[in-house]
Tab-separated table of C-alpha atoms in Angstrom:
chain	number	residue	atom	x	y	z
A	30	MET	CA	165.668	-186.533	36.963
A	31	ASN	CA	163.450	-183.819	35.588
A	32	ARG	CA	166.096	-181.148	36.160
A	33	ALA	CA	168.768	-183.226	34.367
A	34	SER	CA	166.432	-183.906	31.558
A	35	GLY	CA	165.611	-180.218	31.336
A	36	ARG	CA	169.281	-179.249	31.291
A	37	GLY	CA	169.831	-181.793	28.466
A	38	VAL	CA	167.064	-180.301	26.395
A	39	LEU	CA	168.433	-176.790	26.894
A	40	ALA	CA	171.915	-177.944	25.884
A	41	ALA	CA	170.537	-179.595	22.777
A	42	LEU	CA	168.603	-176.461	21.881
A	43	SER	CA	171.690	-174.349	22.377
A	44	ILE	CA	173.686	-176.550	20.018
A	45	VAL	CA	170.920	-176.402	17.400
A	46	VAL	CA	170.693	-172.619	17.688
A	47	ALA	CA	174.462	-172.298	17.462
A	48	LEU	CA	174.539	-174.524	14.354
A	49	LEU	CA	171.712	-172.507	12.744
A	50	MET	CA	173.536	-169.278	13.452
A	51	MET	CA	176.759	-170.642	11.997
A	52	GLY	CA	174.950	-171.975	8.921
A	53	GLY	CA	173.143	-168.688	8.360
A	54	SER	CA	176.357	-166.713	8.688
A	55	ALA	CA	178.199	-168.899	6.145
A	56	SER	CA	175.471	-168.756	3.482
A	57	ALA	CA	175.032	-164.975	3.793
A	58	ALA	CA	178.719	-164.081	3.757
A	59	TYR	CA	179.343	-160.950	1.703
A	60	LYS	CA	182.554	-161.273	-0.342
A	61	PRO	CA	182.974	-158.056	-2.335
A	62	TYR	CA	184.947	-157.443	-5.514
A	63	SER	CA	185.095	-154.522	-7.944
A	64	LEU	CA	185.121	-154.478	-11.758
A	65	THR	CA	186.344	-151.454	-13.728
A	66	ILE	CA	186.096	-151.196	-17.539
A	67	THR	CA	188.220	-148.604	-19.352
A	68	THR	CA	188.649	-147.887	-23.052
A	69	ALA	CA	191.397	-146.238	-25.066
A	70	GLY	CA	191.305	-145.084	-28.671
A	71	THR	CA	192.750	-142.512	-31.052
A	72	THR	CA	189.929	-139.948	-30.963
A	73	TYR	CA	188.649	-140.381	-27.409
A	74	ASN	CA	189.862	-141.437	-23.961
A	75	SER	CA	188.638	-143.365	-20.970
A	76	GLN	CA	188.311	-140.190	-18.884
A	77	ALA	CA	185.628	-138.938	-21.237
A	78	GLY	CA	183.680	-142.149	-20.727
A	79	ILE	CA	182.832	-142.251	-24.445
A	80	THR	CA	184.042	-144.761	-27.016
A	81	GLY	CA	183.831	-144.262	-30.759
A	82	SER	CA	181.321	-146.573	-32.402
A	83	GLY	CA	182.579	-148.559	-35.356
A	84	GLN	CA	186.179	-148.273	-34.169
A	85	THR	CA	188.997	-150.579	-33.128
A	86	VAL	CA	189.688	-149.983	-29.434
A	87	THR	CA	191.732	-151.329	-26.515
A	88	ILE	CA	189.535	-152.340	-23.578
A	89	THR	CA	190.807	-153.280	-20.111
A	90	ALA	CA	188.820	-155.007	-17.375
A	91	THR	CA	190.324	-154.779	-13.866
A	92	ILE	CA	189.033	-157.046	-11.062
A	93	VAL	CA	190.024	-156.338	-7.419
A	94	ASN	CA	189.429	-158.678	-4.447
A	95	GLU	CA	187.911	-156.544	-1.662
A	96	ASP	CA	187.304	-159.419	0.776
A	97	SER	CA	189.799	-159.786	3.657
A	98	GLN	CA	188.792	-163.383	4.437
A	99	GLN	CA	188.724	-165.224	1.083
A	100	GLN	CA	190.937	-165.366	-1.981
A	101	LEU	CA	189.377	-164.631	-5.373
A	102	GLY	CA	190.004	-167.587	-7.648
A	103	SER	CA	188.221	-167.315	-11.029
A	104	VAL	CA	186.016	-165.082	-13.190
A	105	ASP	CA	183.641	-165.439	-16.112
A	106	LEU	CA	183.457	-162.013	-17.850
A	107	TYR	CA	180.715	-161.457	-20.428
A	108	VAL	CA	181.356	-159.075	-23.356
A	109	PRO	CA	178.441	-156.852	-24.551
A	110	SER	CA	176.977	-157.965	-27.890
A	111	SER	CA	177.915	-154.651	-29.532
A	112	ILE	CA	181.635	-155.336	-28.927
A	113	SER	CA	183.636	-157.970	-30.814
A	114	VAL	CA	186.927	-159.212	-29.390
A	115	LEU	CA	189.745	-159.389	-31.941
A	116	GLY	CA	192.689	-161.754	-31.457
A	117	THR	CA	193.771	-163.275	-28.141
A	118	PRO	CA	193.090	-161.550	-24.799
A	119	SER	CA	195.988	-161.071	-22.356
A	120	ILE	CA	196.191	-161.201	-18.558
A	121	SER	CA	198.374	-159.248	-16.126
A	122	LEU	CA	199.218	-162.213	-13.850
A	123	PRO	CA	201.925	-164.847	-14.493
A	124	ALA	CA	201.167	-168.539	-14.969
A	125	PRO	CA	199.435	-170.590	-13.793
A	126	ALA	CA	196.891	-167.762	-14.110
A	127	TYR	CA	195.420	-167.513	-17.613
A	128	VAL	CA	192.561	-166.096	-19.691
A	129	THR	CA	190.843	-167.755	-22.629
A	130	CYS	CA	187.750	-167.264	-24.782
A	131	GLY	CA	184.787	-169.164	-23.441
A	132	ASP	CA	183.206	-169.639	-26.876
A	133	SER	CA	184.091	-169.363	-30.570
A	134	ALA	CA	182.864	-165.762	-30.766
A	135	CYS	CA	184.823	-164.790	-27.645
A	136	SER	CA	181.705	-163.282	-26.146
A	137	GLU	CA	182.851	-164.704	-22.787
A	138	LEU	CA	186.306	-164.346	-21.197
A	139	ASP	CA	187.258	-167.094	-18.721
A	140	LEU	CA	189.898	-166.163	-16.103
A	141	ARG	CA	191.327	-169.072	-14.077
A	142	ASN	CA	193.945	-169.800	-11.350
A	143	LEU	CA	193.915	-166.210	-10.131
A	144	ALA	CA	194.355	-166.829	-6.363
A	145	LEU	CA	193.962	-163.133	-5.634
A	146	PRO	CA	194.521	-162.176	-1.980
A	147	TYR	CA	192.820	-159.273	-0.253
A	148	GLN	CA	193.345	-156.113	-2.406
A	149	GLY	CA	194.885	-158.255	-5.120
A	150	ALA	CA	194.067	-157.205	-8.705
A	151	VAL	CA	194.092	-158.729	-12.166
A	152	THR	CA	193.701	-156.905	-15.491
A	153	VAL	CA	192.531	-158.428	-18.770
A	154	THR	CA	193.270	-156.523	-21.976
A	155	VAL	CA	191.531	-157.084	-25.325
A	156	THR	CA	191.596	-155.470	-28.738
A	157	ALA	CA	188.004	-155.100	-29.879
A	158	ARG	CA	185.790	-153.680	-32.576
A	159	THR	CA	182.779	-151.671	-31.474
A	160	ALA	CA	179.561	-151.931	-33.460
A	161	ALA	CA	179.128	-149.230	-36.061
A	162	CYS	CA	176.710	-146.431	-35.267
A	163	VAL	CA	175.530	-147.809	-31.926
A	164	SER	CA	174.981	-145.405	-29.044
A	165	GLY	CA	174.458	-145.711	-25.308
A	166	GLN	CA	175.841	-147.780	-22.441
A	167	GLN	CA	176.993	-151.307	-23.199
A	168	THR	CA	177.050	-153.290	-19.928
A	169	TRP	CA	179.754	-155.827	-18.996
A	170	GLN	CA	178.662	-158.646	-16.664
A	171	SER	CA	180.681	-161.046	-14.545
A	172	VAL	CA	180.442	-164.043	-12.225
A	173	VAL	CA	183.292	-164.424	-9.690
A	174	LYS	CA	184.116	-167.444	-7.493
A	175	GLN	CA	186.521	-168.394	-4.704
A	176	ALA	CA	187.704	-171.540	-6.491
A	177	ASN	CA	190.535	-171.207	-9.023
A	178	ASP	CA	188.726	-173.613	-11.372
A	179	PHE	CA	185.342	-171.834	-11.184
A	180	SER	CA	183.774	-174.703	-9.227
A	181	GLY	CA	181.623	-174.647	-6.129
A	182	SER	CA	178.084	-173.724	-5.224
A	183	PRO	CA	176.614	-170.222	-5.502
A	184	GLY	CA	177.605	-169.826	-1.855
A	185	ASN	CA	181.205	-169.539	-3.049
A	186	ASP	CA	180.398	-166.590	-5.351
A	187	PHE	CA	181.777	-163.114	-4.753
A	188	ASN	CA	179.500	-160.060	-4.703
A	189	LEU	CA	179.980	-157.051	-6.975
A	190	ASP	CA	180.709	-153.802	-5.164
A	191	THR	CA	178.783	-151.456	-7.476
A	192	GLY	CA	180.035	-148.394	-5.634
A	193	ASP	CA	183.630	-149.122	-6.674
A	194	SER	CA	182.839	-150.445	-10.177
A	195	THR	CA	182.514	-149.007	-13.682
A	196	LEU	CA	180.688	-151.566	-15.806
A	197	TYR	CA	179.998	-149.727	-19.053
A	198	THR	CA	181.459	-149.076	-22.454
A	199	THR	CA	179.519	-146.057	-23.730
A	200	LEU	CA	179.353	-145.793	-27.512
A	201	ASP	CA	178.857	-142.377	-29.060
A	202	GLY	CA	176.903	-143.551	-32.133
A	203	ALA	CA	177.951	-140.344	-33.892
A	204	CYS	CA	177.806	-141.806	-37.366
A	205	LYS	CA	176.372	-139.951	-40.340
A	206	LEU	CA	175.828	-140.317	-44.067
A	207	THR	CA	177.331	-138.373	-46.942
A	208	PHE	CA	176.864	-138.558	-50.707
A	209	VAL	CA	180.069	-139.617	-52.471
A	210	LYS	CA	178.632	-139.722	-55.987
A	211	GLU	CA	175.834	-137.157	-56.169
A	212	PRO	CA	172.692	-137.625	-58.284
A	213	ALA	CA	172.824	-135.851	-61.650
A	214	SER	CA	170.016	-134.617	-63.906
A	215	ALA	CA	167.871	-137.306	-65.488
A	216	GLN	CA	164.758	-137.971	-67.536
A	217	VAL	CA	161.396	-138.736	-65.933
A	218	GLY	CA	161.201	-142.476	-65.192
A	219	ALA	CA	164.831	-143.130	-66.182
A	220	GLY	CA	167.512	-144.264	-63.768
A	221	ILE	CA	169.224	-141.423	-61.887
A	222	THR	CA	172.996	-141.833	-61.802
A	223	SER	CA	175.969	-139.566	-61.142
A	224	ILE	CA	176.228	-138.769	-64.885
A	225	ALA	CA	173.676	-136.339	-66.329
A	226	TYR	CA	171.004	-137.936	-68.536
A	227	ASN	CA	172.856	-141.272	-68.567
A	228	PRO	CA	171.003	-144.170	-66.876
A	229	ALA	CA	174.062	-146.365	-67.497
A	230	GLY	CA	176.439	-143.928	-65.769
A	231	ALA	CA	178.276	-144.461	-62.499
A	232	PRO	CA	175.635	-145.056	-59.809
A	233	ILE	CA	174.804	-142.801	-56.875
A	234	SER	CA	176.717	-143.826	-53.737
A	235	VAL	CA	176.471	-142.911	-50.057
A	236	GLU	CA	179.183	-143.407	-47.435
A	237	VAL	CA	178.790	-144.201	-43.738
A	238	LEU	CA	181.074	-141.906	-41.725
A	239	GLY	CA	182.225	-142.480	-38.165
A	240	PRO	CA	182.466	-140.132	-35.170
A	241	SER	CA	185.145	-137.959	-36.753
A	242	GLY	CA	182.779	-137.073	-39.583
A	243	THR	CA	185.580	-137.528	-42.127
A	244	THR	CA	186.529	-141.205	-41.885
A	245	ALA	CA	184.420	-144.124	-43.100
A	246	VAL	CA	183.182	-146.799	-40.707
A	247	PRO	CA	185.102	-149.913	-41.854
A	248	GLY	CA	182.909	-152.960	-42.185
A	249	SER	CA	179.622	-151.070	-41.946
A	250	GLN	CA	176.624	-152.889	-43.377
A	251	ALA	CA	174.067	-150.219	-42.558
A	252	THR	CA	170.936	-150.134	-44.723
A	253	VAL	CA	170.595	-146.737	-46.429
A	254	ASP	CA	167.277	-145.509	-47.842
A	255	LEU	CA	166.626	-142.694	-50.325
A	256	ALA	CA	163.606	-140.388	-50.356
A	257	PRO	CA	162.668	-137.238	-52.319
A	258	GLY	CA	163.940	-134.045	-50.716
A	259	THR	CA	161.784	-131.093	-49.705
A	260	GLY	CA	159.909	-129.670	-52.695
A	261	THR	CA	160.858	-132.545	-55.027
A	262	PRO	CA	157.699	-133.580	-56.909
A	263	GLY	CA	156.684	-137.087	-57.899
A	264	THR	CA	157.269	-140.554	-56.501
A	265	LEU	CA	160.701	-142.097	-56.038
A	266	GLY	CA	160.915	-145.566	-57.584
A	267	GLY	CA	163.518	-148.005	-58.822
A	268	VAL	CA	166.436	-148.695	-56.472
A	269	THR	CA	165.686	-146.736	-53.299
A	270	SER	CA	167.519	-148.863	-50.713
A	271	ALA	CA	171.072	-150.208	-50.535
A	272	VAL	CA	173.307	-151.855	-47.925
A	273	ALA	CA	176.801	-150.552	-47.182
A	274	ASP	CA	179.296	-153.001	-48.673
A	275	GLY	CA	181.154	-153.925	-45.462
A	276	SER	CA	184.466	-152.745	-46.886
A	277	SER	CA	186.825	-150.088	-45.567
A	278	ALA	CA	184.972	-147.549	-47.735
A	279	ALA	CA	181.526	-148.341	-46.219
A	280	LEU	CA	179.700	-147.461	-49.456
A	281	ALA	CA	176.032	-148.042	-50.229
A	282	THR	CA	175.626	-148.077	-54.027
A	283	PHE	CA	172.227	-147.526	-55.630
A	284	THR	CA	172.105	-149.735	-58.685
A	285	SER	CA	170.403	-152.982	-59.653
A	286	ALA	CA	171.749	-155.962	-61.571
A	287	SER	CA	170.430	-154.362	-64.751
A	288	GLY	CA	172.192	-151.089	-63.948
A	289	ASN	CA	169.069	-149.113	-63.121
A	290	GLY	CA	169.116	-146.621	-60.267
A	291	PRO	CA	166.359	-144.655	-58.519
A	292	THR	CA	163.764	-142.866	-60.652
A	293	LEU	CA	161.386	-139.910	-60.255
A	294	SER	CA	157.908	-139.926	-61.760
A	295	GLN	CA	157.519	-136.175	-62.390
A	296	PRO	CA	159.698	-133.434	-63.860
A	297	GLY	CA	161.211	-130.867	-61.546
A	298	LEU	CA	164.007	-128.346	-61.306
A	299	GLY	CA	166.326	-128.198	-58.305
A	300	ASP	CA	165.317	-131.646	-57.032
A	301	THR	CA	167.201	-133.319	-54.181
A	302	LEU	CA	167.418	-136.774	-52.594
A	303	VAL	CA	167.733	-137.485	-48.867
A	304	ALA	CA	169.707	-140.516	-47.603
A	305	SER	CA	168.792	-141.922	-44.174
A	306	SER	CA	169.631	-144.951	-42.037
A	307	GLY	CA	168.020	-145.445	-38.639
A	308	THR	CA	169.439	-143.037	-36.053
A	309	LEU	CA	172.351	-141.941	-38.259
A	310	SER	CA	172.464	-138.306	-39.317
A	311	SER	CA	170.853	-138.065	-42.755
A	312	ALA	CA	172.382	-136.435	-45.851
A	313	THR	CA	170.792	-134.261	-48.542
A	314	SER	CA	172.196	-134.394	-52.061
A	315	THR	CA	173.124	-131.483	-54.267
A	316	SER	CA	170.300	-130.332	-56.564
A	317	PHE	CA	169.575	-131.772	-59.996
A	318	ASP	CA	166.848	-131.545	-62.645
A	319	VAL	CA	164.396	-134.148	-63.892
A	320	GLN	CA	163.179	-133.384	-67.429
A	321	THR	CA	160.258	-134.776	-69.388
A	322	VAL	CA	162.230	-135.306	-72.585
A	323	VAL	CA	165.900	-135.871	-73.310
A	324	ALA	CA	167.544	-136.219	-76.728
A	325	THR	CA	171.260	-136.332	-77.504
A	326	CYS	CA	172.720	-134.537	-80.531
A	327	GLN	CA	176.085	-135.252	-82.083
A	328	SER	CA	178.323	-132.431	-83.323
A	329	GLY	CA	176.906	-130.595	-86.316
A	330	SER	CA	173.611	-132.485	-86.280
A	331	SER	CA	170.060	-131.937	-85.108
A	332	CYS	CA	167.770	-133.871	-82.823
A	333	THR	CA	164.139	-133.658	-81.783
A	334	ALA	CA	162.045	-134.550	-78.741
A	335	GLN	CA	158.325	-134.534	-78.007
A	336	LEU	CA	156.390	-132.966	-75.138
A	337	GLY	CA	152.695	-133.615	-74.821
A	338	SER	CA	149.502	-133.200	-72.831
A	339	THR	CA	145.834	-133.859	-73.415
A	340	SER	CA	145.312	-130.442	-74.965
A	341	ASN	CA	148.513	-129.873	-76.892
A	342	ASN	CA	151.987	-131.168	-77.462
A	343	ALA	CA	155.296	-129.643	-78.443
A	344	SER	CA	158.088	-130.780	-80.723
A	345	LEU	CA	161.519	-129.473	-79.695
A	346	SER	CA	164.454	-129.506	-82.089
A	347	LEU	CA	168.110	-128.576	-81.577
A	348	SER	CA	170.859	-127.745	-84.032
A	349	SER	CA	173.966	-128.455	-81.959
A	350	GLY	CA	176.485	-126.459	-83.967
A	351	THR	CA	180.110	-127.431	-83.401
A	352	ASP	CA	179.578	-129.170	-80.063
A	353	PRO	CA	177.618	-132.263	-79.118
A	354	GLY	CA	174.661	-131.438	-76.944
A	355	THR	CA	171.657	-132.817	-75.100
A	356	LEU	CA	168.213	-131.329	-75.632
A	357	VAL	CA	166.100	-131.424	-72.496
A	358	GLY	CA	162.647	-130.014	-71.867
A	359	SER	CA	159.760	-130.029	-69.403
A	360	GLN	CA	156.280	-128.621	-69.943
A	361	PHE	CA	154.701	-126.347	-67.347
A	362	THR	CA	150.937	-125.907	-67.330
A	363	SER	CA	149.650	-122.799	-69.024
A	364	SER	CA	147.853	-121.777	-65.815
A	365	ALA	CA	151.142	-121.717	-63.912
A	366	LEU	CA	152.777	-119.692	-66.644
A	367	GLU	CA	149.919	-117.230	-66.976
A	368	SER	CA	149.738	-116.616	-63.216
A	369	SER	CA	153.486	-116.493	-62.597
A	370	ILE	CA	155.860	-115.985	-65.502
A	371	CYS	CA	153.502	-113.975	-67.698
A	372	ALA	CA	151.663	-112.105	-64.956
A	373	GLY	CA	151.051	-108.504	-65.944
A	374	TYR	CA	151.994	-109.013	-69.602
A	375	ALA	CA	149.438	-107.471	-71.945
A	376	SER	CA	149.487	-108.395	-75.621
A	377	THR	CA	147.353	-107.069	-78.475
A	378	ASP	CA	147.136	-110.669	-79.692
A	379	PRO	CA	143.898	-112.090	-78.173
A	380	ASN	CA	145.407	-115.588	-77.859
A	381	VAL	CA	147.447	-117.249	-75.110
A	382	TYR	CA	150.054	-119.807	-76.115
A	383	ASP	CA	151.257	-122.601	-73.832
A	384	SER	CA	155.007	-122.720	-73.244
A	385	GLN	CA	157.809	-125.015	-72.155
A	386	PHE	CA	161.002	-124.600	-70.178
A	387	ILE	CA	163.779	-125.616	-72.558
A	388	SER	CA	167.550	-125.789	-72.241
A	389	SER	CA	170.435	-127.709	-73.732
A	390	THR	CA	174.028	-128.687	-73.074
A	391	SER	CA	175.238	-127.499	-76.468
A	392	SER	CA	177.270	-124.301	-76.455
A	393	SER	CA	176.139	-123.140	-79.890
A	394	ARG	CA	172.602	-123.913	-80.964
A	395	THR	CA	169.234	-122.888	-82.288
A	396	GLU	CA	166.168	-124.265	-80.542
A	397	THR	CA	162.882	-124.586	-82.411
A	398	ASP	CA	159.660	-125.092	-80.456
A	399	THR	CA	156.596	-126.312	-82.303
A	400	LEU	CA	153.347	-125.997	-80.357
A	401	GLN	CA	150.597	-128.205	-81.748
A	402	PHE	CA	147.129	-127.171	-80.629
A	403	ALA	CA	144.038	-129.355	-80.630
A	404	PRO	CA	140.896	-128.022	-82.371
A	405	ALA	CA	139.278	-127.379	-78.971
A	406	LYS	CA	141.729	-124.516	-78.542
A	407	ALA	CA	140.772	-122.652	-81.685
A	408	LEU	CA	142.504	-119.336	-82.141
A	409	LYS	CA	140.619	-116.085	-81.989
A	410	GLY	CA	140.857	-113.834	-85.027
A	411	GLY	CA	141.934	-114.619	-88.570
A	412	THR	CA	145.057	-116.248	-89.827
A	413	PRO	CA	146.877	-112.984	-90.537
A	414	GLU	CA	146.577	-112.005	-86.872
A	415	ILE	CA	148.243	-115.146	-85.487
A	416	LEU	CA	151.508	-114.175	-83.714
A	417	LYS	CA	151.282	-110.755	-85.296
A	418	ASP	CA	151.844	-108.997	-81.965
A	419	GLN	CA	152.602	-111.937	-79.672
A	420	GLN	CA	155.914	-111.932	-77.871
A	421	ILE	CA	157.626	-114.902	-76.247
A	422	CYS	CA	157.690	-115.299	-72.456
A	423	PHE	CA	160.847	-117.232	-71.560
A	424	GLY	CA	161.887	-119.006	-68.329
A	425	SER	CA	165.381	-119.975	-67.207
A	426	THR	CA	167.078	-121.048	-63.961
A	427	VAL	CA	169.686	-118.296	-64.513
A	428	PRO	CA	169.239	-114.536	-65.054
A	429	PHE	CA	169.063	-112.967	-68.506
A	430	VAL	CA	168.263	-109.566	-70.048
A	431	THR	CA	164.690	-109.107	-71.280
A	432	ALA	CA	163.283	-107.116	-74.199
A	433	SER	CA	163.025	-104.049	-71.953
A	434	GLY	CA	166.764	-104.147	-71.273
A	435	ALA	CA	166.217	-105.028	-67.601
A	436	GLU	CA	167.162	-108.293	-65.956
A	437	ALA	CA	164.474	-110.977	-65.895
A	438	THR	CA	162.308	-111.084	-62.763
A	439	PRO	CA	162.677	-114.175	-60.539
A	440	THR	CA	159.526	-116.155	-59.784
A	441	THR	CA	158.797	-119.554	-58.242
A	442	ILE	CA	157.205	-122.542	-59.956
A	443	ASP	CA	156.989	-125.899	-58.159
A	444	GLY	CA	159.365	-124.591	-55.505
A	445	VAL	CA	162.059	-123.644	-58.038
A	446	THR	CA	163.287	-120.109	-58.684
A	447	ILE	CA	163.005	-119.266	-62.395
A	448	TYR	CA	163.962	-115.994	-64.069
A	449	ALA	CA	161.264	-115.015	-66.518
A	450	GLY	CA	160.501	-112.234	-68.941
A	451	ILE	CA	159.840	-111.274	-72.542
A	452	LEU	CA	162.553	-112.394	-74.957
A	453	PRO	CA	164.235	-109.599	-76.924
A	454	THR	CA	164.196	-109.770	-80.697
A	455	CYS	CA	167.458	-111.199	-82.036
A	456	THR	CA	169.874	-108.474	-83.170
A	457	GLY	CA	173.110	-110.417	-83.130
A	458	SER	CA	173.631	-109.925	-79.385
A	459	THR	CA	175.434	-112.697	-77.482
A	460	SER	CA	174.398	-111.566	-74.008
A	461	GLY	CA	171.515	-113.961	-73.636
A	462	PRO	CA	168.584	-115.764	-75.291
A	463	CYS	CA	166.525	-113.984	-77.945
A	464	HIS	CA	163.588	-114.669	-80.242
A	465	ASP	CA	163.957	-114.695	-84.043
A	466	ARG	CA	160.505	-113.326	-84.919
A	467	ARG	CA	161.149	-113.522	-88.665
A	468	GLN	CA	160.833	-117.328	-88.522
A	469	ASP	CA	157.483	-117.422	-86.740
A	470	THR	CA	155.088	-119.410	-88.950
A	471	THR	CA	151.597	-120.871	-88.877
A	472	VAL	CA	149.603	-123.279	-90.957
A	473	PRO	CA	146.980	-121.403	-92.948
A	474	ASP	CA	143.919	-123.471	-91.962
A	475	ILE	CA	143.227	-122.782	-88.283
A	476	ASN	CA	139.966	-124.747	-88.471
A	477	SER	CA	141.626	-128.030	-89.434
A	478	PRO	CA	140.123	-130.974	-87.464
A	479	THR	CA	143.666	-132.278	-86.833
A	480	GLY	CA	144.782	-129.051	-85.199
A	481	TYR	CA	147.423	-126.573	-86.262
A	482	ASP	CA	151.073	-125.785	-85.532
A	483	ILE	CA	152.836	-122.642	-84.357
A	484	VAL	CA	156.606	-122.672	-84.817
A	485	LEU	CA	158.758	-120.423	-82.622
A	486	VAL	CA	162.527	-120.195	-83.092
A	487	ASP	CA	164.628	-119.234	-80.053
A	488	ILE	CA	168.234	-118.286	-80.754
A	489	LEU	CA	170.527	-118.973	-77.770
A	490	PRO	CA	173.935	-117.470	-78.650
A	491	ALA	CA	177.121	-119.520	-78.396
A	492	LEU	CA	178.549	-119.717	-74.878
A	493	TRP	CA	175.801	-117.657	-73.293
A	494	ALA	CA	177.656	-116.461	-70.188
A	495	ALA	CA	174.959	-117.423	-67.714
A	496	ASP	CA	174.046	-120.749	-69.321
A	497	PRO	CA	174.632	-123.568	-66.795
A	498	TYR	CA	174.448	-126.181	-69.555
A	499	ARG	CA	177.165	-124.747	-71.795
A	500	CYS	CA	180.084	-127.033	-72.740
């Protein structure tokens, strides 16, 4: 009785152990499959493993059943967020197998009725748009089941064979910016556009370029920011940020509803703007000038503009001759001029006169500079000595011949190269700027409480060969 009972217990234990072993084996069954993602495009290939960002591409996903015991029935394939499926995906198997989008955005591809045997394969092909200017690996994910209708417990799931799989679409992110409409010269505080000294001109625009470096990224909505370039003085205000328009041109345009563009708060010569957007390669504009004063002259007329400071101000006038012109001017500090432009110049006149950098767009003109001094800067000596032996130190962004007959010496002010030297006396030469000393004048009362004026007339001959502002 005890032996029989013992044998019964052992038999029961054997059955239980056998059942446990069978149950453990079924739940831990390893059913492998592989997933391979490849990409094809016009400027890259799948062998390179790199896909152009912001491009339309053809992507294929190939699933292979590597399990010799079970058929592979269905797949849910998840598309990376940086990739947008366009149109209807296609499948390599005949009906009843099919593929469909699992949601309205087609961020999930549902493959059904596959019934893949051991070593059987299915390929899904999609046309897709990759996100503009995104870089790095974009991972595809999948869930695979035995059942053709994607039913069953997790125990029916297949297991990804990572050693045989390629799960990534790698975007190159090689986008960059380029100026399409470059900034042109402007007045301090006025909108900078692509037309010189015209705040209402065509606005500055920047394009988002794709991996080729020559073709725009269609549909880009990248945010582009502007900042002053190296050596550009002042603060950038106004419209400093713009979003690419999402069109095939991918243009960010810097203008407001009122037509105003970016502005700079200080004058400068050879200024630049830098456009940037996240990790995109930035772009630096061509150089332009920002002037303190701007005045437009019509043909055959004159115009004036005012420069000022706490100690003195200047009135600039232009006779435009036969061409319309724009008078522009910016005032450097006397200390900068004395230490740079006029360094080493010795005059028998005991006085030092502040100066301005002046130029114009007119091709035939006479410029008259009136320096108005406050009483605190009383002249030394009597009235007859004023300007008696003083010569005019002139600065320009282009070379010219000085009174000595030599070319002007280049110097640097505020990071800008300026050619400077003593102006020759006008003798009818058309080789460069000159000073008409016969028209130098003063007011007789140098002790006037309202100050006094010194008028200097600079003759810039028609079509001065080196004049960048000539018409």
